[in-house]
Every structure is written in structure tokens, then in C-alpha cells.
Short mmCIF file of C-alpha atoms in Angstrom, two decimals:
data_model
loop_
_atom_site.label_atom_id
_atom_site.label_comp_id
_atom_site.label_asym_id
_atom_site.label_seq_id
_atom_site.Cartn_x
_atom_site.Cartn_y
_atom_site.Cartn_z
CA MET A 1 -2.56 41.68 -145.07
CA GLN A 2 -0.36 43.00 -147.87
CA THR A 3 0.93 40.29 -150.20
CA THR A 4 4.65 40.61 -150.94
CA ASN A 5 6.77 39.27 -153.76
CA ALA A 6 8.19 36.72 -151.33
CA ASP A 7 4.66 35.52 -150.52
CA ALA A 8 3.87 35.20 -154.23
CA MET A 9 7.00 33.14 -154.87
CA TYR A 10 6.32 30.95 -151.83
CA ASP A 11 2.79 30.25 -153.07
CA HIS A 12 4.18 29.39 -156.50
CA GLN A 13 6.71 27.04 -154.92
CA ASN A 14 3.89 25.20 -153.12
CA ARG A 15 1.86 25.08 -156.32
CA LEU A 16 4.74 23.50 -158.22
CA LYS A 17 5.35 20.92 -155.52
CA ARG A 18 1.84 19.95 -154.43
CA ARG A 19 -0.34 20.51 -157.45
CA LEU A 20 2.13 19.90 -160.28
CA SER A 21 4.35 17.36 -158.46
CA ARG A 22 7.60 18.92 -159.69
CA ASP A 23 10.78 17.59 -158.09
CA ASP A 24 12.89 19.75 -155.78
CA LYS A 25 15.70 20.25 -158.29
CA THR A 26 13.29 21.55 -160.93
CA ILE A 27 11.57 23.84 -158.41
CA ASP A 28 14.90 25.30 -157.28
CA ALA A 29 15.87 26.09 -160.88
CA LYS A 30 12.52 27.79 -161.56
CA LEU A 31 12.68 29.87 -158.39
CA ARG A 32 16.21 30.92 -159.21
CA HIS A 33 15.03 32.29 -162.57
CA ILE A 34 12.12 34.10 -160.90
CA ARG A 35 14.44 35.71 -158.33
CA GLN A 36 16.74 36.81 -161.16
CA PHE A 37 13.73 38.34 -162.87
CA GLU A 38 12.74 40.18 -159.67
CA ARG A 39 16.23 41.65 -159.33
CA ALA A 40 16.27 42.64 -163.01
CA ILE A 41 13.07 44.68 -162.64
CA GLY A 42 14.42 46.48 -159.58
CA ALA A 43 12.61 44.34 -156.98
CA ILE A 44 9.38 46.29 -157.53
CA ASP A 45 6.04 44.79 -156.52
CA PHE A 46 4.99 42.27 -159.16
CA ARG A 47 1.65 44.07 -159.39
CA ALA A 48 3.48 47.13 -160.68
CA ILE A 49 5.22 45.38 -163.58
CA THR A 50 5.20 47.32 -166.82
CA GLU A 51 5.74 46.32 -170.42
CA GLU A 52 8.99 48.26 -170.45
CA LYS A 53 10.32 46.33 -167.43
CA ILE A 54 9.51 42.97 -169.00
CA LEU A 55 10.96 43.88 -172.39
CA ASN A 56 14.16 45.18 -170.80
CA TYR A 57 14.48 41.91 -168.85
CA ARG A 58 14.01 39.76 -171.94
CA LEU A 59 16.36 41.83 -174.10
CA SER A 60 19.01 41.84 -171.36
CA ARG A 61 18.90 38.03 -171.33
CA GLU A 62 19.10 37.72 -175.10
CA SER A 63 21.90 40.28 -175.34
CA ARG A 64 24.09 37.78 -173.49
CA LEU A 65 23.46 35.05 -176.07
CA GLU A 66 26.72 33.80 -177.58
CA SER A 67 28.51 36.72 -175.97
CA ASP A 68 32.27 36.70 -175.53
CA GLU A 69 31.81 38.04 -172.02
CA GLU A 70 32.13 35.83 -168.93
CA ASN A 71 28.42 36.27 -168.16
CA SER A 72 27.25 34.90 -171.52
CA LEU A 73 24.18 32.66 -171.56
CA SER A 74 23.30 29.70 -173.73
CA ALA A 75 20.12 29.81 -175.81
CA SER A 76 18.74 26.91 -173.79
CA THR A 77 19.28 28.77 -170.50
CA ILE A 78 17.57 31.89 -171.86
CA VAL A 79 14.55 29.97 -173.16
CA HIS A 80 14.15 28.07 -169.90
CA ALA A 81 14.46 31.25 -167.81
CA LEU A 82 11.87 33.12 -169.90
CA GLY A 83 9.59 30.08 -169.77
CA ASP A 84 9.83 29.81 -165.99
CA VAL A 85 9.01 33.50 -165.53
CA THR A 86 6.11 33.19 -168.00
CA GLU A 87 4.71 30.23 -166.05
CA PHE A 88 4.99 32.22 -162.81
CA LEU A 89 3.27 35.33 -164.17
CA GLU A 90 0.50 33.25 -165.75
CA ALA A 91 -0.24 31.68 -162.38
CA LEU A 92 0.05 35.05 -160.64
CA ALA A 93 -2.41 36.68 -163.05
CA THR A 94 -5.17 34.38 -161.76
CA GLN A 95 -4.73 35.56 -158.17
CA PRO A 96 -6.69 38.41 -156.55
CA GLY A 97 -4.94 41.76 -156.88
CA TYR A 98 -2.90 40.85 -159.96
CA SER A 99 -5.35 41.73 -162.71
CA ALA A 100 -2.84 44.22 -164.13
CA ILE A 101 -0.72 41.28 -165.34
CA THR A 102 -2.41 40.82 -168.71
CA ARG A 103 -1.80 38.33 -171.50
CA ASP A 104 -0.24 41.04 -173.65
CA LEU A 105 2.15 41.83 -170.83
CA ILE A 106 3.17 38.20 -170.39
CA ASP A 107 3.65 37.76 -174.14
CA CYS A 108 6.49 40.28 -173.97
CA LEU A 109 8.55 37.44 -172.50
CA LYS A 110 8.31 35.39 -175.69
CA PRO A 111 11.90 34.74 -176.83
CA ALA A 112 13.06 35.67 -180.31
CA LYS A 113 12.64 33.00 -182.97
CA ARG A 114 16.40 32.71 -183.44
CA THR A 115 16.92 32.11 -179.71
CA VAL A 116 14.37 29.30 -179.77
CA GLN A 117 15.96 27.74 -182.85
CA LEU A 118 19.39 27.80 -181.25
CA ALA A 119 18.02 26.32 -178.03
CA HIS A 120 16.39 23.43 -179.85
CA GLY A 121 19.20 22.85 -182.31
CA PRO A 122 22.01 20.30 -182.03
CA SER A 123 24.14 20.71 -178.93
CA ASP A 124 27.65 22.02 -179.44
CA THR A 125 28.81 20.71 -176.08
CA TYR A 126 32.56 20.22 -176.08
CA SER A 127 33.32 16.54 -175.97
CA PRO A 128 36.94 16.01 -174.99
CA PRO A 129 39.03 13.28 -176.59
CA LEU A 130 39.73 10.38 -174.26
CA GLU A 131 43.35 11.53 -174.09
CA HIS A 132 42.28 14.78 -172.43
CA ILE A 133 40.19 12.93 -169.84
CA LEU A 134 43.17 10.69 -169.03
CA ALA A 135 45.40 13.77 -168.80
CA VAL A 136 43.02 15.29 -166.25
CA ILE A 137 42.95 12.09 -164.19
CA TYR A 138 46.72 11.80 -163.96
CA ALA A 139 47.28 15.53 -163.49
CA LEU A 140 45.26 15.43 -160.27
CA PRO A 141 47.46 14.86 -157.19
CA ALA A 142 47.03 11.64 -155.23
CA LYS A 143 48.99 12.11 -152.00
CA THR A 144 46.01 12.33 -149.62
CA ILE A 145 42.89 10.23 -149.38
CA TRP A 146 40.72 13.10 -150.60
CA GLU A 147 43.00 13.72 -153.57
CA ARG A 148 42.72 10.04 -154.45
CA ARG A 149 38.96 10.34 -154.13
CA ASP A 150 38.92 13.24 -156.58
CA ARG A 151 41.02 11.32 -159.09
CA ALA A 152 38.69 8.32 -158.73
CA VAL A 153 35.68 10.58 -159.35
CA VAL A 154 36.91 11.50 -162.85
CA ALA A 155 37.99 7.92 -163.53
CA PHE A 156 34.56 6.64 -162.50
CA ALA A 157 32.80 9.22 -164.69
CA VAL A 158 34.47 7.87 -167.85
CA LEU A 159 34.33 4.25 -166.68
CA SER A 160 30.57 4.33 -165.95
CA GLY A 161 29.18 7.23 -168.00
CA ALA A 162 27.20 8.18 -164.89
CA ARG A 163 25.75 11.67 -164.56
CA ALA A 164 27.09 13.91 -161.79
CA SER A 165 23.85 13.56 -159.81
CA VAL A 166 24.29 9.78 -159.91
CA ILE A 167 27.95 9.96 -158.89
CA ARG A 168 26.97 12.12 -155.92
CA THR A 169 24.33 9.70 -154.61
CA LEU A 170 25.71 6.24 -155.38
CA ARG A 171 26.50 3.96 -152.43
CA LEU A 172 29.33 1.47 -152.20
CA LYS A 173 26.87 -1.42 -152.45
CA HIS A 174 25.85 -0.27 -155.93
CA ILE A 175 29.26 -1.11 -157.43
CA ASP A 176 29.89 -4.73 -158.40
CA ILE A 177 33.64 -4.98 -158.98
CA GLU A 178 33.58 -8.63 -160.02
CA ASN A 179 30.96 -8.15 -162.75
CA ARG A 180 32.03 -4.58 -163.65
CA THR A 181 28.53 -3.13 -163.22
CA VAL A 182 26.80 -0.18 -161.53
CA PHE A 183 23.29 -0.57 -160.12
CA GLN A 184 21.57 2.80 -160.34
CA ASP A 185 18.73 2.26 -157.87
CA ALA A 186 16.30 5.16 -158.27
CA LYS A 187 15.02 4.61 -154.72
CA VAL A 188 18.19 6.17 -153.33
CA VAL A 189 20.20 7.31 -156.38
CA ASP A 190 19.37 10.58 -158.13
CA THR A 191 18.89 9.17 -161.63
CA LYS A 192 17.34 10.98 -164.58
CA ASN A 193 13.56 10.55 -164.65
CA SER A 194 13.86 8.35 -161.52
CA LYS A 195 14.87 5.43 -163.71
CA THR A 196 16.42 2.31 -162.16
CA MET A 197 18.98 0.54 -164.33
CA LEU A 198 21.97 -1.78 -164.29
CA THR A 199 24.84 -0.46 -166.41
CA SER A 200 28.20 -1.92 -167.36
CA TRP A 201 31.66 -0.40 -167.12
CA PHE A 202 32.91 0.88 -170.46
CA PRO A 203 36.15 -0.51 -171.96
CA VAL A 204 38.31 2.55 -171.37
CA GLY A 205 41.35 0.81 -169.89
CA LEU A 206 42.35 -1.45 -167.03
CA ASP A 207 44.32 1.39 -165.44
CA ILE A 208 41.11 3.42 -165.12
CA GLU A 209 39.33 0.43 -163.61
CA ARG A 210 42.19 0.00 -161.15
CA LEU A 211 41.91 3.60 -159.90
CA VAL A 212 38.22 3.07 -159.09
CA ILE A 213 38.75 -0.36 -157.54
CA ASP A 214 41.65 0.90 -155.42
CA TRP A 215 39.50 3.78 -154.19
CA ILE A 216 36.67 1.45 -153.18
CA LYS A 217 39.09 -0.81 -151.32
CA GLU A 218 40.69 2.14 -149.55
CA SER A 219 37.30 3.53 -148.58
CA ARG A 220 36.21 0.21 -147.12
CA SER A 221 39.52 -0.16 -145.27
CA LEU A 222 38.61 3.03 -143.39
CA GLY A 223 35.34 1.52 -142.23
CA ALA A 224 32.94 2.56 -144.99
CA GLY A 225 30.04 0.13 -145.41
CA ASP A 226 27.59 -0.79 -148.14
CA GLU A 227 25.22 2.09 -147.32
CA ASP A 228 27.93 4.73 -147.28
CA PRO A 229 28.52 7.04 -150.26
CA LEU A 230 30.83 5.88 -153.04
CA PHE A 231 32.45 9.31 -152.93
CA PRO A 232 31.98 10.90 -149.48
CA LYS A 233 32.72 14.52 -148.77
CA ALA A 234 35.73 15.34 -146.63
CA PRO A 235 34.90 15.66 -142.90
CA ASN A 236 35.05 19.07 -141.25
CA LYS A 237 38.19 20.01 -139.34
CA ILE A 238 36.74 19.19 -135.92
CA ARG A 239 35.81 15.66 -136.92
CA ALA A 240 39.08 15.22 -138.77
CA ARG A 241 41.03 16.10 -135.60
CA SER A 242 38.96 13.71 -133.53
CA GLY A 243 39.96 10.85 -135.79
CA GLU A 244 36.33 9.85 -136.22
CA ASN A 245 35.60 8.34 -139.62
CA THR A 246 32.34 9.68 -140.99
CA PHE A 247 30.99 9.21 -144.47
CA GLU A 248 28.55 11.84 -145.70
CA PHE A 249 27.09 12.53 -149.14
CA TRP A 250 27.84 15.73 -150.97
CA SER A 251 24.74 17.93 -150.86
CA THR A 252 25.21 19.24 -154.43
CA ILE A 253 27.16 18.31 -157.57
CA GLU A 254 29.29 21.46 -157.39
CA PRO A 255 32.25 19.71 -155.69
CA ILE A 256 32.29 17.23 -158.58
CA ARG A 257 32.36 20.05 -161.11
CA ALA A 258 35.16 21.68 -159.10
CA VAL A 259 37.28 18.52 -159.45
CA PHE A 260 36.92 18.71 -163.25
CA VAL A 261 37.82 22.42 -163.24
CA SER A 262 40.93 21.82 -161.15
CA GLY A 263 41.98 18.81 -163.21
CA ALA A 264 41.63 20.66 -166.52
CA GLN A 265 43.74 23.52 -165.21
CA LEU A 266 46.47 21.18 -163.98
CA ALA A 267 46.47 19.19 -167.22
CA GLN A 268 46.33 22.39 -169.30
CA VAL A 269 43.46 21.12 -171.44
CA PRO A 270 40.13 22.86 -172.20
CA TYR A 271 37.65 22.53 -169.35
CA PHE A 272 34.87 20.01 -169.85
CA ASN A 273 32.03 19.35 -167.44
CA PRO A 274 31.15 15.86 -166.11
CA HIS A 275 28.29 15.47 -168.59
CA ALA A 276 30.61 16.02 -171.55
CA VAL A 277 32.22 12.67 -170.76
CA ARG A 278 29.02 10.98 -171.97
CA HIS A 279 29.52 12.59 -175.38
CA THR A 280 33.06 11.23 -175.45
CA LEU A 281 31.80 7.75 -174.65
CA THR A 282 29.30 7.97 -177.51
CA LYS A 283 32.10 8.76 -179.95
CA LEU A 284 34.04 5.81 -178.60
CA MET A 285 30.98 3.69 -179.37
CA PHE A 286 31.26 4.66 -183.04
CA LYS A 287 34.92 3.68 -182.90
CA PHE A 288 34.72 0.41 -180.97
CA ALA A 289 31.27 -1.11 -181.56
CA THR A 290 31.30 -3.39 -184.59
CA SER A 291 27.62 -4.34 -184.85
CA GLY A 292 24.17 -2.91 -184.24
CA GLU A 293 23.82 -5.18 -181.21
CA GLU A 294 27.02 -3.82 -179.66
CA MET A 295 25.83 -0.26 -180.31
CA LYS A 296 22.54 -1.10 -178.61
CA ALA A 297 24.36 -2.50 -175.57
CA TRP A 298 26.60 0.58 -175.38
CA SER A 299 23.58 2.86 -175.67
CA GLN A 300 21.71 1.04 -172.90
CA SER A 301 24.72 1.38 -170.59
CA LEU A 302 24.43 5.12 -171.13
CA GLY A 303 20.85 4.79 -169.89
CA HIS A 304 19.14 5.07 -173.29
CA ASP A 305 16.43 2.55 -174.12
CA ASP A 306 16.31 3.88 -177.68
CA LEU A 307 19.50 3.83 -179.75
CA GLY A 308 18.10 6.87 -181.57
CA THR A 309 18.43 8.92 -178.36
CA THR A 310 22.17 8.27 -178.33
CA PHE A 311 22.49 9.24 -181.99
CA LYS A 312 20.36 12.38 -181.69
CA HIS A 313 21.63 13.92 -178.46
CA TYR A 314 25.16 12.59 -178.09
CA GLY A 315 26.30 11.52 -181.53
CA THR A 316 26.87 14.91 -183.19
CA LEU A 317 30.18 14.93 -185.06
CA ASP A 318 32.42 17.95 -185.47
CA SER A 319 32.89 19.31 -188.99
CA LYS A 320 36.40 17.87 -189.35
CA ARG A 321 35.17 14.36 -188.58
CA VAL A 322 32.19 14.77 -190.92
CA HIS A 323 34.53 15.81 -193.73
CA SER A 324 36.79 12.81 -193.07
CA LEU A 325 33.92 10.33 -193.07
CA ILE A 326 32.32 11.73 -196.20
CA GLY A 327 35.71 11.56 -197.92
CA ALA A 328 36.05 7.90 -196.94
CA ILE A 329 32.59 7.17 -198.35
CA ARG A 330 33.50 8.94 -201.58
CA GLU A 331 36.62 6.82 -201.98
CA ARG A 332 34.67 3.66 -201.29
CA LEU A 333 32.01 4.52 -203.85
CA GLU A 334 34.64 5.11 -206.49
CA ASP A 335 35.49 1.40 -206.20
CA PRO A 336 33.94 -0.23 -209.30
CA THR A 337 33.43 -3.48 -207.37
CA ARG A 338 31.06 -1.89 -204.85
CA LEU A 339 27.51 -3.10 -204.38
CA ASP A 340 24.75 -0.64 -205.11
CA LEU A 341 22.56 0.57 -202.21
CA ALA A 342 19.70 -1.82 -202.87
CA GLU A 343 22.07 -4.77 -202.91
CA GLN A 344 23.74 -3.64 -199.66
CA ILE A 345 20.35 -3.40 -197.96
CA LYS A 346 19.35 -6.80 -199.29
CA ASN A 347 22.47 -8.37 -197.78
CA ALA A 348 22.48 -6.36 -194.55
CA SER A 349 22.47 -8.16 -191.23
CA PRO A 350 19.55 -7.64 -188.80
CA GLU A 351 21.82 -5.48 -186.64
CA HIS A 352 22.69 -3.18 -189.54
CA LEU A 353 19.04 -2.93 -190.55
CA GLU A 354 18.28 -1.76 -187.01
CA ILE A 355 20.82 1.04 -187.39
CA ILE A 356 19.32 2.02 -190.75
CA ARG A 357 15.85 2.18 -189.21
CA GLY A 358 17.14 4.42 -186.44
CA ILE A 359 18.80 6.79 -188.90
CA LEU A 360 15.64 6.96 -191.02
CA ARG A 361 13.55 7.74 -187.93
CA LEU A 362 15.87 10.59 -187.00
CA GLY A 363 15.71 11.97 -190.51
CA ASN A 364 11.94 11.47 -190.83
CA SER A 365 12.62 9.70 -194.09
CA ASN A 366 9.76 8.28 -196.13
CA LEU A 367 12.10 5.68 -197.63
CA SER A 368 10.97 2.23 -196.50
CA LEU A 369 13.94 0.23 -197.87
CA GLY A 370 11.59 -2.70 -198.15
CA MET A 371 11.24 -2.93 -194.36
#
């Protein structure tokens, strides 16, 4: 029986799931990249792939890097796509009938050095000021129950710092209003790396807390129970007409993203995705936390065991803020009464020493500071 491209992709899907134990979300992303590759090479049989086809595919991806066009791609997306296709072709090359897929052919997918550097460099994700997030929340209408749900979704994102996948799968029982906590139970909640954790609400305002609390109370007043979704999808028209209250989970995070898109348009602020809110919360940590211990607590509520993770992936400052901070340091050092560095370290609290250690680890410094 003739093996088709569809058969090859199906076999690869099974290999990823059964032999490599990849999760469904990862598998879907990899298969999407492989299907894009198939379309880019004209849907020819994979056994007929040529060097020219592969090079054209790679160059077409990289030509969209940092493009001003709507179909531009990030360096990270390009590297991941090329990596997923490489993994697929490497597996395919070991199968009978695919001996024409050589190592030299596969190596044509290797991304340019600059693309790799950009992909692994600091993220330039837009992190909106808190004022923009609040503008989005209050720009969203709140006349219907589903409009109030949407407004509560954005409020909960900044209140909890939860990822969109978590917001989609949380149940009402996971929210403790009295103690202001969220229990992210990996058994039923789609957490990163299947990690279970208890996180606290961030101090972003009592009005934001009230929007979330009011939504939970309204949801329960309609008959929602502990096991029902925190943010259910709207029922279809037939069920809505029947008056039957049903509470179903969203199947993807796209409706959550759509709420943020709509809110940004209504508030007339730059669009930011749900994950960008976590960057905003990190910058609020720098503003509000007054000790290393408070920073550690804030970091753990973002789901980071290591404070260095928060600094490295979420703590990047824009150039204007860097300039302002360096200027403040310069003014402070011009004070003749200042302590020198060694004296400051000698008198530092344990919390401040922890911060210094984290910064040194990130910078791979060889300076021990006597620690």
C-alpha cells in the first residue's frame, strides 16, 4: 500500500504521543508547522523533496522576520517551526522508502545565526501600563451576563497573573474569596509544566477584586457549582431559548484573546495579549515590593520558584526606564556621604543579599562579594 503524506504525519503524531510522551498542545503545534511546510512545498510527496524546496521554505519563513506586513513572524516562531520540521524529517528518514531524505537535505532547514540570536534574546513583548489594563476593563460593556464575564476575565488576569490556559480551565472551587487565593490544581487545570500551586491575588485595587467577586457571586446565583468553570462559554442559541443553565468550558484560549482584542479597540490603547499582563505585574513588583522577601513572594505568586526566572524573563526594562534608573544611581553616587560598595554589601540585609546573588547568577559574574 502506498504511503501518503497524511500517513507519515499520522505516524509522527503517534510517535510524539506514545514514544516521546508529548502533550496534546505541543503535538498540535508541531503538526501545524509540518502542515504549513507541506503546503509551502506544493503538497508534493515527502519522498520527492528537493534541496531547492527546503531552502525556499526556510527563506520564505525568514523573509517574514520583523516584517512590517501583517503576516510577519517572530524569530521564536520561525526557529520553532524549522525545528519541528527538522524533527519530522529526521524521523521520516529512518523509515523505509525515505532514503532520499539525507542529512545534507535536512540541514538546509538550519535557521540563520541572526534568527537564532533574536529568538533566544530578551523578549520585547509589549507590557502595558496598569492604566491601559484598567482602561480595557472599563471600556468593555457590562449590560449582559456574558459582557460582565468578559470584563471579569481581564480583571482576573491582572488580579491573579494567571496564564490564559489556566483562566480557561479554572473551576469556581479553585477561588478562595476570603483568603484572596487561587488554587491551580494541575489535575484539572492546564498549568505550565503540570505544576500545582497556590497563588495570591496581587494588590491591584479593590475595584478590580470587586469585579471578580461580583462575577463569581452572579455565576453561583445562576446555579453554577464548585465543579463548574470560573468563566463558562455562552450557551448556544437553542439552549439559551430553553432557559436551561449550562456551564461549559471554553475549548481553546482564543475567546480569551478575543476579549483582550475587543477591549483594546474600545479603550483605544495598543493591543496586548493575556500573557503580557504578567510582564506588567513584574514591573509592579519592582515598584511595590520593598524587600527581597516581598519580591520572592511576588515571584512565587507568578508561579516562579526561582526569583531569577522573574528577573530574566519578565523583568526587562524599556530603554527610557533604564535611562531614568541609571540617572538616579548617578545622582546618588555623587552624594559625598554615600557608602562605598563594599560597605553597602557588608551592611546589607539577608533579603538584599539574596537579590544580589540572583543578579550575579543572571550575569554569570565571578564576583563573590564575600558570600
